[in-house]
Structure formats: C-alpha cells, structure tokens
Amino acid sequence: MPTSSQIFCRESSLLAFNRRVLAQAEDVNVPLLERLRFVCIVSSNLDEFFEVRMAYLKREGRNNPSTVFDSGRTPAETITQVAAEARDLIQQQYEILNQKVLPELADTGIHFYRRHNWTPQQHEWIENYFNRELLPLLTPIGLDASHPFPRLLNKSLNFVVELDGKDAFGRESSMAIVQAPRILPRVVKLPEELCGGADGFVFLSSILHEYVYKLFRGMKVKSCHQFRLTRDSDLTVEDDEFNNLTNLRTVIQSELHDRDFGAAVRLEVADNCPNEITQFLLARFDLTENELYRVNGPVNLVRLMAVPDMVERPELKFPSVKQNYPTEFRKVDSLLNVIRQKDVLLHHPYQSFEPVVRFIQEAAHDPNVVAIKMTIYRTGTHSELAQALLIAAQAGKLVTVVVELMARFDEANNVKWARRLEEAGAHVVYGVFGYKVHAKMALVIRREEGSLKMYAHLGTGNYHQGTSRIYTDFGLLTAQRDITRDVNNLFMEITGLGQANKLKKLHQSPFTLHKMLLNKIDREIAHAQAGKPAKIIAKMNSLVEPSLIDALYRASAAGVQIDLIVRGMCALRPQVAGLSENIRVRSIIGRLLEHSRVYYFYHDGAEEVYISSADWMGRNCFRRIEVATPIEDMALKQRVIEESLQLALADNVKAWEMRGDGSYTRIHAADGETVVSLQDSLLQKYDC
C-alpha cells in the first residue's frame, strides 16, 4: 500500500478543487454574472465541506484522536492544516468578490448599495420595505434569565445586538439575538426609478443593520453584528434503529429534523465584529478560535446565487444550452422499437435527457409492459420520471423502486417520493442497510410474442431532469440480453435475499467492481512488461482509494501510460520521480459540471471501455452498490473515447494539470497551437 508521503490529503485536495472553481470567478472570459455565480458555488461547496468533512474530522478527533489517516496525519493535525487552507481560500473569495466582481458589475449598471451610499429616496423606500415586509416577521430574543440563548438553525443568518437601557418591564439586558427567517430574501431588488434605470440591490443584512433599533424601542443599540453557524449535517443511522424497512424512513425523517441542530463546526462573523462578541459566541457554541472565520462582507454568500436570475442581462450570462434530441428517436412512435434494434448512447447535457423520461413514460402507458424497476438516488421535486412511475403503479403494473433514503441533502425529497409511490401501490425498498444504492439503473419488462423482453437504461448520473442540464453524463439504452438480465439480477439482489449472482457483462460494487479494476490494471502491467503498448485512461469525480492508487503507481513503474481526468479530490501524486513518472492528472472546470465516470484500458489494442456510477473511492468500491457497464458497440465506444477522454486530454482552455505536491497549473494553448475546449467542442458538435 502507498506510504503517507505518497497519498495527498483528501480535504486539502477538495479545497484545491474549490480554488479551481474560484478561478472561474476571476476569468475575464467568463460572463460577469456567471463569475458571481461561481463565487456562490464556492460558498455552497464550502458549506458542505464543513458540514460533512470538517464535521467528520471533528468527530474522529473526539472519538478516535490517535487515528492516523492515509495522509499520515491525525484528525487534529488534519483540522489544523485544512482550516488554515480554508481560511486562505475564503479570504481570496471575498477579495475577488469585493475588488473585482462587484466593481465590474457596477460598471455595467448592476449595483449593490451599501448603507452609507443610500440616497434619501432609497432610504425612504427601504425603511418602508422594512416596516412592511421584515418587521412583522422578526422575533428579537433578549438574553436574560428568562430568555436563554436561542437554538439556531444550521446556516441561518443571525445578528447579535449590543444594547443599553431598560425595557418596558424594567429589564436591563445588554445583548439580544435576532434571527432572519429563511423565507426572507438575502438580497432585495430596488425599483428601477431609484437606481437610474439600472439594476440595484441591497443586502438584507444592510437593511437589518440600519433598522434593527426599531426592534428595541426605547433602548439604545450600541452595535449589531451578523453571524452564521454551520453544523454537523451528516445523517447517521445506528444498527439498533434499523428494525425494518418502514422504520428506516421514520428514522431518516427524525434525523432530518435534527440535522438543523447538529454539533457546531464553524462560526462565520463579519471582520469588524469585536473580539469580545466573537469570544461570547465561540463559548456559546463550544467552538475554538480555529473554528472562527472572519469575512469581509455578507456571511451567507451562497444566497447571492439568486441575483443572476433576477437580472435580465443575457449578454452577462452563458448562452442557454439547447439540448440536441437524438436523431434515432426523432419521428418514431416507440423508443422501445428503436432500442430493440440497437443500443443508443446519450451524452448529457449535449443531448437531451428527454428520451430517458420518455422511456419510462412510454412504459407506463404501454399495455404490454408488465413491470418497471428503477433506482432513485437523486430526483427532482417535480420529477416527471417519478410521476410516470406513479401512473404505472396506479395502472396495475408491477413497479419496483429502490429509493436511497440516505442520498446526502436529498433525503427529504426522497422520503416524499417513497411515501407517494408506496401509496400508489409500488413496491418501494430502501436498498441494503449499510450500503447506499448509488447505481443508476432502470428496467422495463414487456410481453412480446408470448415471452418477456427486457429493456434497460444504465447511466453515470442521477435520474434528475434539473441536473441533467448542467452535469455531463452518459446513459446507455439497451435491449442486450446479457446486460438486461444482469440488471434484473441486480434488482433481485437489492430487493430480496441470497448470495450475489454471477453477472455476465456488468461489474458491481461491493463484489466485483474493485477486483475488476485491479485486474485490468494488472493486465496492462503485464502488457508493458512484455514490451507491448499499455495505456489506462480514467475519468471520474474523485480518486482516493489507496489500493487503486497503489496499483496505478505499480503500473507507472512498469511503463504503463496513465492519464487521469479527475474533477475533484485526487489523493494520488502524479509526475513524482521514482513513483509516478508515467501518470498525468488533469481536471476540467467549466460552465458544466464534469460528472461522468469512464474507464479505458488499451488491452493490446482491443480497447475496453466502461461507463459507471462509481468514483475510485473506498465508499464506492466497498460501501455502495454501484455498476460499471461495458460499451461494446464499436461506434458508441469510439464516441465515449472521443467525447469524454480524447477531448478532455486535448483541452487547453478549461484544463488544470496537477503537480506532485498537490497544486494545479492552468493549461493554456501555446502560440500557434489549436485552441481546444472539451465543453465548447461538444456544444458545437451537437449544435446546442
């Protein structure tokens, strides 16, 4: 196995990914409102980083302080390191927002007005807005013996107010807390006539700072400071809570309620907040100085994500993606008739997700379809796919839905759909306790000419129509007998009991996928040692699994040429002398989220290609149910190689190259070199 010096810290790698995302906010070639959106995306990512990764490190430091991670550090050492890195990233984020993005937005007529710049007319309108829209919804909590410190929601916007004087009851309290309800917008758009016809906004925090005195009549407001608390949000279900399938849903619903009140992991305050106030808050939440983050601006930047949608300035945004509808399905009455004749590969979002929806809708209405089976990991609030499953169940078809109730931050939505599907008569199961069902599979069983014919969809992404417009993913629609039988066997494993079935085409976690990957790597090593060309290309979101990293190091030493396209975390150290000279790692960060997982093995010229739901992480290999699907049709295989791998390796616009120390360098086209952008090339190819 790799030594600690050969494994890069996964939390540091995740922060490095967010630095690459933040670089999009600095890129003058990115439309200005999209640059603001990238600033917000970093905030959203960091929220999850603290809610999950830092919360995990804190739990480990409390429960298992002597644990040594693959990177060679203890939990406490890791927290110290990544907290400093996160603080540097956050400082850079606010500098880009305040010194570049907001001034450039102002130059185009999009203004964020600070209190000291409000005109008398703006003052009047904003005060009326406060009296009308905010004052009735605010509940100040004075801190005294009968008013304990309130229980604050995770990531809520709050204000700590210093007071002087006595209230109507003669009570003398020096401090109060004001919580901003989540239903309130964090930015308020001003009428055009108050902004000279331009787009003008004011932060909710500015309005509350200006008029908070109205909540404490007769008392003097000495100061008011915004703050935000981030809590541990990882759901856990213990073995003794898992009594039966129905109980799991009940436990998840209870855990969802508790998520908003988990242990504190981060306190954000404005950088002008006095030390005595921050110390008071830190003590209240049992946090240390290392968990305090001072910011130069609003503490809840993620809510600025609403601004681009509130501004009608198309020249400041990315052009909309007009998804191509596959030619195979145009002007046909039945998708199943097409799939029966040949496999169809879909590449989203360049190609529309609509055929996948139509696949299930057609099955729901087809009187010859007797059964539909499907996994749901993430799906939309108003999912047409889930609606089609409801229709099929109500029509008396056998509908089996594997709903993953532990899909992080989509648990509430999945609980809702599980309940509705059960009420409609569908067989709803919640997977296998201890293993998340992350595989993306759908199966349609139809009676044709006296026998049952099966059709399947297997993908790298979720059955989510919203994310299918911004995530790049592959999906295969097939009627191949071996593959559809494998899919049916997988559903039987998940819903029933018994030993794992031996699959003919598919590879699955936690049983065969990891072993398959190691075997394929070893085979390339053998080819290289025999003097034959040997090559591995893999595209994924994250690479942190130690035994796979070790196998890649061994392959590099044997002379195998390895190209890894890893969007996010990468614990492998590439281009290190004596360890990984033949391994190159790059990351593509663009307007679309690179999400597909593709594995390529040269195999002495036979070129094996798989699309998969699994990243190369321990959880995907051993603690999730995943699927890898071979692409064997020569034309479809070539499409995957070209569209997902070759273009990514040729990209010199949105690509970053990883160094052995974990840092990344932006790749630029050399003088005279052809400019290649993976995403732009495919948008043009499919004329989106």
XYZ file of C-alpha atoms in Angstrom:
688
model
C 0.000 0.000 0.000
C 1.159 3.609 -0.565
C 3.002 5.336 2.258
C 1.722 8.574 3.765
C 4.195 10.563 1.641
C 2.583 9.067 -1.468
C -1.003 9.992 -0.511
C -2.240 13.565 -0.688
C -4.703 14.758 1.985
C -8.223 14.409 0.614
C -9.538 17.501 2.424
C -6.696 19.605 1.014
C -7.456 18.191 -2.415
C -11.100 19.160 -2.046
C -10.104 22.714 -1.162
C -7.758 22.756 -4.166
C -10.758 21.851 -6.332
C -12.621 24.853 -4.947
C -9.656 27.084 -5.759
C -10.034 25.954 -9.369
C -13.740 26.754 -9.228
C -12.969 30.170 -7.747
C -10.551 30.831 -10.603
C -13.604 30.914 -12.883
C -14.762 33.997 -10.968
C -11.511 35.740 -11.919
C -11.572 34.661 -15.555
C -12.495 37.681 -17.687
C -13.550 35.315 -20.471
C -16.406 34.067 -18.266
C -19.585 36.209 -18.435
C -19.786 38.548 -15.476
C -22.966 37.247 -13.826
C -21.605 33.721 -14.184
C -18.481 34.850 -12.339
C -20.733 35.926 -9.481
C -22.396 32.525 -9.665
C -19.005 30.790 -9.355
C -18.282 32.819 -6.198
C -21.561 31.486 -4.799
C -20.813 27.913 -5.883
C -17.618 28.021 -3.850
C -19.637 29.101 -0.809
C -22.092 26.257 -1.351
C -19.233 23.777 -1.704
C -17.546 25.087 1.430
C -20.774 24.776 3.380
C -20.874 21.076 2.516
C -17.144 20.773 3.220
C -17.676 21.992 6.786
C -20.975 20.161 7.303
C -19.502 16.831 6.221
C -15.694 16.644 6.038
C -14.754 19.003 8.873
C -17.588 17.583 10.974
C -16.203 14.086 10.354
C -12.690 15.169 11.331
C -14.027 16.762 14.493
C -15.946 13.589 15.434
C -12.853 11.464 14.774
C -10.725 13.826 16.831
C -13.151 13.462 19.699
C -13.780 9.714 19.460
C -10.524 8.390 17.968
C -7.869 11.080 18.472
C -4.926 8.760 17.785
C -6.236 7.662 14.370
C -3.713 8.211 11.575
C -5.214 8.805 8.137
C -3.709 7.674 4.826
C -2.054 11.100 4.558
C -0.095 10.338 7.751
C -1.885 12.928 9.898
C -4.141 12.596 12.925
C -7.590 14.230 12.948
C -6.320 17.196 14.969
C -3.333 17.718 12.660
C -5.599 17.491 9.610
C -8.060 20.017 11.062
C -5.258 22.495 11.756
C -3.878 22.137 8.243
C -7.134 22.362 6.310
C -8.590 25.121 8.492
C -5.659 27.339 7.504
C -6.125 26.393 3.845
C -9.867 27.059 4.038
C -9.256 30.438 5.663
C -6.904 31.450 2.846
C -9.445 30.317 0.244
C -12.268 32.274 1.901
C -10.126 35.407 2.080
C -9.352 35.065 -1.623
C -13.036 34.510 -2.362
C -14.103 37.765 -0.695
C -11.232 39.691 -2.297
C -12.394 38.552 -5.739
C -15.979 39.473 -4.904
C -15.204 42.906 -3.425
C -12.315 44.001 -5.621
C -13.275 42.519 -8.975
C -16.756 41.097 -9.427
C -18.846 43.740 -7.635
C -16.958 46.752 -9.116
C -17.214 45.267 -12.612
C -20.920 44.606 -12.096
C -21.311 48.243 -11.039
C -19.599 49.321 -14.266
C -22.340 47.507 -16.191
C -25.152 49.081 -14.162
C -25.670 46.323 -11.585
C -25.194 47.905 -8.165
C -25.147 46.581 -4.596
C -25.844 49.651 -2.480
C -24.201 49.926 0.920
C -25.927 51.819 3.727
C -23.633 54.818 3.600
C -24.402 55.234 -0.126
C -28.203 55.181 0.052
C -29.910 58.245 -1.359
C -32.760 59.849 0.625
C -35.235 58.256 -1.781
C -33.644 54.848 -1.330
C -33.662 55.326 2.444
C -37.371 56.049 2.370
C -38.219 53.037 0.186
C -36.007 50.654 2.184
C -37.445 51.829 5.513
C -40.966 51.273 4.210
C -39.886 47.832 2.994
C -38.504 47.029 6.445
C -41.691 48.155 8.176
C -43.933 46.291 5.741
C -42.045 43.075 4.923
C -39.485 42.461 7.655
C -40.621 43.915 10.969
C -43.682 41.630 11.348
C -41.531 38.529 10.777
C -38.636 39.298 13.116
C -38.550 37.967 16.676
C -35.783 39.515 18.780
C -34.636 37.405 21.732
C -33.255 39.380 24.665
C -30.732 37.321 26.584
C -31.530 37.149 30.280
C -32.565 34.603 32.899
C -35.970 34.016 31.276
C -34.720 34.161 27.691
C -31.943 31.617 27.129
C -29.791 31.718 24.040
C -31.987 30.513 21.152
C -31.333 27.265 19.306
C -30.088 28.482 15.939
C -30.726 26.683 12.675
C -27.825 25.398 10.607
C -26.503 28.078 8.212
C -29.136 30.617 9.253
C -28.399 34.354 9.176
C -28.368 35.849 12.674
C -27.469 39.114 14.373
C -26.035 39.688 17.812
C -27.126 43.097 19.122
C -25.498 45.029 21.979
C -27.997 47.142 23.924
C -28.062 49.811 26.590
C -31.018 50.806 28.776
C -34.139 49.201 30.209
C -37.253 47.892 28.512
C -40.922 48.438 29.402
C -40.752 45.831 32.176
C -37.692 47.365 33.739
C -35.479 44.578 32.473
C -31.898 45.510 31.734
C -30.257 43.258 29.155
C -27.065 44.064 27.351
C -27.486 41.655 24.477
C -30.086 40.193 22.114
C -30.198 37.803 19.174
C -32.205 38.461 16.012
C -32.739 35.601 13.589
C -33.508 36.305 9.928
C -36.216 33.832 8.820
C -35.214 31.681 5.873
C -38.236 32.802 3.892
C -36.729 36.286 3.616
C -34.620 37.042 0.529
C -30.974 37.789 1.306
C -30.837 40.428 -1.434
C -33.660 42.843 -2.194
C -34.074 44.404 -5.620
C -34.804 48.115 -5.619
C -37.288 49.760 -8.018
C -35.638 50.900 -11.238
C -36.609 54.541 -10.636
C -34.433 54.532 -7.509
C -31.422 53.246 -9.440
C -31.467 55.414 -12.534
C -32.934 52.614 -14.636
C -30.166 50.185 -13.713
C -30.342 47.023 -11.625
C -29.952 47.868 -7.958
C -29.800 45.574 -4.951
C -29.421 45.929 -1.215
C -28.343 43.185 1.162
C -30.846 42.036 3.758
C -28.053 42.322 6.318
C -27.667 46.020 5.460
C -31.388 46.635 5.950
C -31.408 44.887 9.318
C -28.289 46.718 10.457
C -29.888 50.051 9.577
C -33.249 49.496 11.204
C -32.614 46.937 13.953
C -33.193 49.713 16.502
C -36.914 49.506 15.701
C -36.996 46.108 17.393
C -35.846 47.591 20.731
C -37.957 50.646 21.329
C -36.619 52.994 23.986
C -33.264 51.220 24.169
C -30.007 52.190 22.601
C -28.421 49.857 20.063
C -24.680 50.050 20.691
C -23.713 47.623 17.922
C -25.117 44.965 15.604
C -23.098 42.165 14.026
C -24.113 39.402 11.660
C -23.029 35.812 12.202
C -23.733 32.367 10.800
C -23.297 28.953 12.357
C -22.506 25.778 10.402
C -23.437 22.463 11.984
C -22.582 18.791 11.503
C -25.131 17.664 8.883
C -24.136 14.083 8.159
C -27.023 11.732 8.874
C -26.237 8.564 10.809
C -28.497 5.588 11.419
C -27.412 3.066 14.025
C -27.955 -0.674 13.687
C -30.396 -0.793 16.584
C -32.563 1.852 14.897
C -32.919 -0.261 11.784
C -35.699 -2.666 12.733
C -37.492 -2.915 9.393
C -37.831 -1.130 6.073
C -40.648 1.143 7.185
C -38.721 2.113 10.299
C -35.759 3.336 8.230
C -37.932 6.009 6.659
C -39.179 7.040 10.109
C -35.628 7.233 11.446
C -34.488 9.315 8.454
C -37.364 11.751 8.951
C -36.340 12.145 12.590
C -32.682 12.617 11.627
C -33.651 15.282 9.076
C -35.255 17.316 11.837
C -32.130 17.005 13.963
C -29.788 17.972 11.089
C -30.538 21.667 11.594
C -29.324 21.384 15.176
C -26.216 19.200 14.912
C -22.948 19.982 16.656
C -21.409 23.318 15.652
C -18.338 23.152 13.384
C -17.864 26.713 12.089
C -18.711 30.262 13.140
C -18.675 32.997 10.483
C -18.696 36.650 11.519
C -18.107 39.944 9.779
C -14.486 41.040 10.031
C -15.437 44.137 12.048
C -17.063 42.109 14.809
C -15.343 42.967 18.134
C -13.301 40.272 19.836
C -15.488 40.253 22.960
C -18.526 39.416 20.805
C -16.773 36.631 18.913
C -15.484 35.155 22.176
C -19.012 35.220 23.585
C -20.347 33.384 20.525
C -17.496 30.869 20.436
C -18.088 29.993 24.069
C -21.829 29.694 23.480
C -21.300 27.149 20.681
C -18.328 25.374 22.287
C -16.029 26.328 19.403
C -12.370 27.335 19.332
C -10.574 30.218 17.636
C -9.554 27.776 14.905
C -13.232 27.358 14.037
C -13.843 31.109 13.667
C -13.916 32.588 10.154
C -13.987 36.360 9.681
C -15.302 37.584 6.313
C -15.299 40.936 4.560
C -18.935 41.056 3.512
C -22.161 39.099 3.927
C -21.707 35.819 5.799
C -24.126 33.973 3.528
C -22.766 34.463 0.007
C -24.488 31.369 -1.313
C -27.807 33.227 -1.272
C -26.426 35.683 -3.863
C -26.997 32.838 -6.314
C -30.463 34.360 -6.833
C -29.070 37.560 -8.352
C -28.260 36.314 -11.883
C -31.826 35.029 -12.173
C -33.174 38.439 -11.107
C -31.289 40.343 -13.801
C -32.376 40.319 -17.445
C -28.924 40.766 -18.968
C -28.328 37.809 -21.330
C -25.024 39.281 -22.523
C -23.666 38.789 -18.990
C -24.629 35.109 -18.810
C -23.728 31.898 -20.585
C -25.910 31.249 -23.625
C -28.588 28.703 -22.784
C -27.835 25.109 -23.697
C -30.306 23.899 -26.299
C -30.126 20.167 -25.872
C -29.931 18.063 -29.009
C -32.662 15.447 -29.379
C -31.030 12.219 -30.623
C -31.759 11.509 -34.281
C -32.566 7.857 -33.501
C -35.678 8.900 -31.578
C -36.990 11.622 -33.852
C -40.260 10.910 -35.631
C -40.694 7.475 -34.076
C -43.770 6.232 -32.257
C -41.909 3.938 -29.887
C -38.483 4.217 -28.305
C -38.594 0.527 -27.466
C -38.794 -0.342 -31.166
C -35.559 1.580 -31.727
C -33.767 0.143 -28.680
C -34.784 -3.367 -29.733
C -32.750 -2.907 -32.913
C -29.627 -1.248 -31.480
C -28.050 0.315 -28.410
C -28.419 4.082 -28.076
C -25.836 6.169 -26.201
C -26.872 9.529 -24.743
C -24.376 12.207 -23.717
C -25.984 14.793 -21.452
C -26.461 17.721 -21.446
C -25.324 17.956 -25.046
C -28.078 15.500 -25.841
C -31.459 15.805 -24.215
C -32.448 13.805 -21.141
C -35.966 13.669 -22.566
C -35.527 10.183 -24.135
C -34.877 8.760 -20.657
C -38.081 10.362 -19.398
C -39.936 9.177 -22.471
C -38.541 5.652 -21.949
C -40.308 5.403 -18.579
C -43.414 7.320 -19.677
C -43.882 5.059 -22.690
C -43.523 2.004 -20.476
C -46.068 3.416 -18.015
C -48.716 3.744 -20.735
C -47.882 0.633 -22.803
C -50.452 -2.110 -22.052
C -47.863 -4.783 -22.929
C -45.375 -3.580 -20.332
C -45.848 -5.654 -17.207
C -43.097 -4.344 -14.934
C -40.805 -1.368 -14.371
C -37.861 -1.379 -11.964
C -35.795 1.704 -11.177
C -33.304 3.167 -8.711
C -33.745 6.667 -7.341
C -30.711 8.332 -5.772
C -31.445 11.950 -6.616
C -34.515 13.161 -8.484
C -36.297 16.484 -8.796
C -39.042 17.870 -6.592
C -41.407 17.772 -9.583
C -39.926 14.742 -11.320
C -41.686 13.581 -14.491
C -39.929 10.238 -14.068
C -41.383 9.719 -10.614
C -44.783 10.843 -11.897
C -44.577 8.206 -14.650
C -43.802 5.543 -12.042
C -46.883 6.641 -10.103
C -49.032 6.308 -13.250
C -47.600 2.858 -13.957
C -48.305 1.664 -10.416
C -51.833 3.053 -10.474
C -52.384 1.244 -13.786
C -51.629 -2.063 -12.082
C -48.133 -2.653 -13.439
C -45.533 -4.202 -11.184
C -43.440 -1.189 -10.213
C -40.356 -1.694 -8.054
C -38.460 1.389 -6.942
C -35.238 1.340 -4.938
C -35.188 4.700 -3.163
C -31.923 5.674 -1.491
C -33.093 7.494 1.621
C -29.508 8.347 2.606
C -28.663 10.376 -0.536
C -26.955 13.300 1.171
C -29.054 16.515 1.211
C -31.776 14.872 -0.913
C -33.163 12.749 1.905
C -36.325 14.811 2.421
C -37.230 14.748 -1.262
C -36.637 11.001 -1.466
C -38.758 10.358 1.619
C -41.592 12.262 -0.045
C -41.406 10.243 -3.266
C -41.084 6.974 -1.360
C -44.303 7.705 0.510
C -46.195 8.712 -2.645
C -45.003 5.666 -4.574
C -45.992 3.348 -1.730
C -49.447 4.920 -1.617
C -49.808 4.349 -5.380
C -49.095 0.638 -4.972
C -45.446 0.477 -5.993
C -43.027 -1.860 -4.249
C -40.643 0.572 -2.556
C -37.468 -0.687 -0.939
C -34.719 1.305 0.692
C -31.775 -0.682 -0.573
C -29.476 -2.700 1.645
C -28.730 -1.380 5.111
C -25.102 -0.282 5.321
C -24.781 0.152 1.532
C -26.016 3.171 -0.377
C -27.641 2.275 -3.690
C -25.758 4.638 -5.989
C -26.196 2.639 -9.220
C -28.301 4.331 -11.897
C -30.495 1.640 -13.439
C -33.961 1.329 -14.953
C -35.529 -1.832 -16.363
C -38.678 -2.244 -18.448
C -40.169 -5.725 -18.907
C -42.605 -6.124 -21.809
C -44.578 -9.104 -23.068
C -43.797 -9.629 -26.745
C -44.911 -12.578 -28.883
C -45.623 -14.774 -25.898
C -42.403 -14.106 -23.989
C -40.891 -11.391 -21.825
C -38.467 -8.905 -23.378
C -36.348 -6.588 -21.213
C -35.043 -3.089 -21.924
C -32.631 -1.200 -19.700
C -31.128 2.192 -19.079
C -27.788 2.462 -17.268
C -26.154 5.779 -16.582
C -23.383 7.667 -14.861
C -25.696 10.362 -13.495
C -28.864 10.720 -11.485
C -32.429 10.494 -12.724
C -32.756 14.230 -12.198
C -34.036 16.396 -15.024
C -32.650 19.567 -13.469
C -29.045 18.443 -13.042
C -29.133 16.711 -16.445
C -28.955 20.218 -17.945
C -25.704 21.138 -16.200
C -23.989 17.795 -15.379
C -22.121 15.900 -18.088
C -23.156 12.246 -18.017
C -23.527 9.191 -20.233
C -26.530 6.906 -20.431
C -26.977 3.668 -22.366
C -30.361 2.417 -23.568
C -30.109 -1.237 -24.498
C -32.030 -4.443 -25.048
C -28.927 -6.654 -24.973
C -29.984 -9.878 -23.335
C -26.901 -10.337 -21.158
C -26.995 -6.767 -19.861
C -30.731 -6.649 -19.172
C -30.544 -10.000 -17.355
C -27.685 -8.650 -15.271
C -29.764 -5.585 -14.404
C -32.700 -7.766 -13.371
C -30.397 -9.897 -11.237
C -29.072 -6.769 -9.529
C -32.597 -5.652 -8.678
C -33.306 -9.112 -7.261
C -30.185 -8.877 -5.092
C -31.181 -5.475 -3.760
C -34.842 -6.242 -3.094
C -34.524 -9.855 -1.965
C -32.138 -12.123 -0.102
C -29.489 -14.605 -1.182
C -25.958 -14.811 -2.496
C -24.676 -12.451 -5.186
C -25.454 -13.503 -8.742
C -22.641 -14.046 -11.213
C -23.042 -11.316 -13.816
C -22.088 -11.748 -17.456
C -21.455 -8.159 -18.541
C -21.818 -5.746 -15.651
C -19.463 -5.264 -12.729
C -20.865 -4.245 -9.383
C -19.772 -2.895 -6.057
C -19.228 -4.120 -3.456
C -18.491 -7.519 -5.038
C -16.668 -7.382 -8.379
C -16.003 -3.795 -9.470
C -12.918 -3.133 -7.360
C -11.424 -6.522 -8.253
C -12.139 -5.888 -11.935
C -10.294 -2.576 -11.853
C -7.271 -4.121 -10.156
C -7.255 -6.992 -12.647
C -7.450 -4.620 -15.620
C -4.572 -2.552 -14.243
C -2.503 -5.706 -13.647
C -3.203 -6.816 -17.217
C -1.860 -3.500 -18.563
C 1.217 -4.004 -16.351
C 1.745 -7.440 -17.904
C 1.443 -5.976 -21.412
C 4.002 -3.277 -20.592
C 6.399 -5.825 -19.116
C 6.046 -7.882 -22.306
C 7.096 -4.860 -24.360
C 3.623 -4.131 -25.686
C 1.890 -0.714 -25.674
C -0.054 -0.281 -22.429
C -2.413 2.538 -21.556
C -5.043 3.446 -18.962
C -7.344 6.468 -19.115
C -9.915 7.068 -16.391
C -12.332 9.934 -15.867
C -14.037 10.405 -12.516
C -15.005 12.882 -9.846
C -12.651 11.662 -7.116
C -9.678 9.322 -6.688
C -8.728 8.487 -3.101
C -8.888 4.672 -2.733
C -5.396 3.556 -1.571
C -5.204 0.119 -3.224
C -6.181 1.556 -6.612
C -3.621 4.332 -6.172
C -1.005 1.714 -5.305
C -1.927 -0.304 -8.421
C -1.562 2.807 -10.581
C 1.856 3.518 -9.059
C 2.907 -0.047 -9.898
C 1.584 0.378 -13.423
C 3.537 3.605 -13.842
C 6.730 1.873 -12.697
C 6.114 -0.853 -15.299
C 5.826 1.736 -18.075
C 2.044 1.895 -18.478
C 0.985 5.323 -19.762
C -1.761 6.631 -17.477
C -3.967 9.670 -17.938
C -6.420 10.514 -15.185
C -9.140 13.132 -15.586
C -10.244 13.832 -12.019
C -12.597 16.749 -11.453
C -12.345 16.977 -7.673
C -10.356 15.139 -5.000
C -7.199 13.314 -6.053
C -5.003 11.726 -3.381
C -2.566 10.299 -5.952
C 0.626 12.282 -6.553
C 1.462 12.379 -10.278
C 4.796 13.019 -12.006
C 6.901 12.118 -8.942
C 10.324 10.703 -9.782
C 10.616 7.036 -8.968
C 6.919 6.765 -8.212
C 4.578 8.121 -10.886
C 6.537 9.498 -13.858
C 4.051 7.961 -16.293
C 0.922 9.281 -14.569
C -0.656 12.562 -15.585
C -3.640 14.074 -13.765
C -5.794 16.872 -15.070
C -9.046 18.499 -14.014
C -11.636 20.192 -16.238
C -13.557 23.080 -14.657
C -16.065 24.837 -16.907
C -19.636 26.041 -17.158
C -20.868 22.415 -16.976
C -20.069 20.062 -14.111
C -17.976 17.135 -15.340
C -19.744 14.179 -13.751
C -19.362 11.103 -15.963
C -17.167 8.190 -14.914
C -15.392 6.414 -17.762
C -12.715 3.697 -17.571
C -10.498 2.875 -20.560
C -7.969 0.034 -20.859
C -5.926 -0.357 -24.047
C -5.807 -4.186 -23.744
C -3.278 -4.754 -26.540
C -5.409 -2.769 -28.998
C -8.803 -4.282 -28.071
C -9.723 -1.084 -26.143
C -12.147 -1.860 -23.323
C -14.434 0.984 -22.225
C -16.826 1.166 -19.276
C -19.234 3.853 -18.118
C -20.011 3.771 -14.415
C -21.709 5.372 -11.450
C -18.612 4.798 -9.297
C -15.716 7.067 -8.449
C -12.461 5.473 -7.294
C -13.161 5.930 -3.597
C -13.434 3.456 -0.754
C -17.125 4.180 -0.310
C -17.876 3.494 -3.998
C -15.869 0.281 -4.040
C -16.919 -1.238 -0.717
C -19.855 0.610 0.879
C -22.126 1.350 -2.069
C -23.994 -0.602 -4.689
C -22.519 0.604 -7.985
C -22.480 -0.582 -11.587
C -19.921 -0.411 -14.399
C -21.312 -1.065 -17.888
C -19.163 -2.104 -20.887
C -19.629 -0.166 -24.115
C -19.034 -2.801 -26.788
C -20.618 -1.363 -29.923
C -17.638 -0.006 -31.871
C -19.284 3.268 -32.921
C -20.575 4.004 -29.412
C -17.237 3.047 -27.880
C -15.453 5.475 -30.168
C -17.896 8.209 -29.192
C -17.143 7.703 -25.499
C -13.384 7.692 -26.146
C -13.506 10.829 -28.243
C -16.122 12.862 -26.399
C -15.117 12.046 -22.852
C -11.419 11.209 -22.939
C -9.584 12.499 -26.001
C -11.181 15.945 -25.932
C -10.535 16.231 -22.205
C -6.868 15.386 -22.704
C -6.600 17.907 -25.538
C -8.363 20.722 -23.638
C -6.161 23.806 -23.280
C -8.893 26.226 -22.219
C -10.538 24.859 -19.048
C -7.999 22.196 -18.027
C -5.704 22.187 -14.996
C -2.678 19.935 -14.533
C -1.866 18.503 -11.118
C 1.660 18.544 -9.763
C 3.225 16.108 -7.345
C 2.772 18.499 -4.409
C -0.994 18.669 -4.946
C -1.017 22.096 -6.618
C -2.587 22.729 -10.024
C -1.468 24.766 -13.026
C -3.891 26.161 -15.582
C -3.186 24.844 -19.090
C -3.064 27.458 -21.860
C -2.709 26.992 -25.597
C 0.830 27.703 -26.782
C 1.465 30.190 -29.571
C 0.214 28.667 -32.805
C -1.437 25.735 -31.006
C -5.032 24.890 -31.837
C -7.376 26.002 -29.067
C -9.449 23.068 -27.770
C -12.234 23.240 -25.204
C -13.909 19.957 -24.259
C -17.262 21.502 -23.422
C -17.337 24.102 -26.198
C -16.373 21.464 -28.759
C -19.269 19.240 -27.745
C -21.707 22.142 -27.563
C -20.750 22.955 -31.147
C -20.822 19.323 -32.254
C -24.357 18.883 -31.029
C -25.267 22.447 -32.023
C -26.565 23.252 -28.559
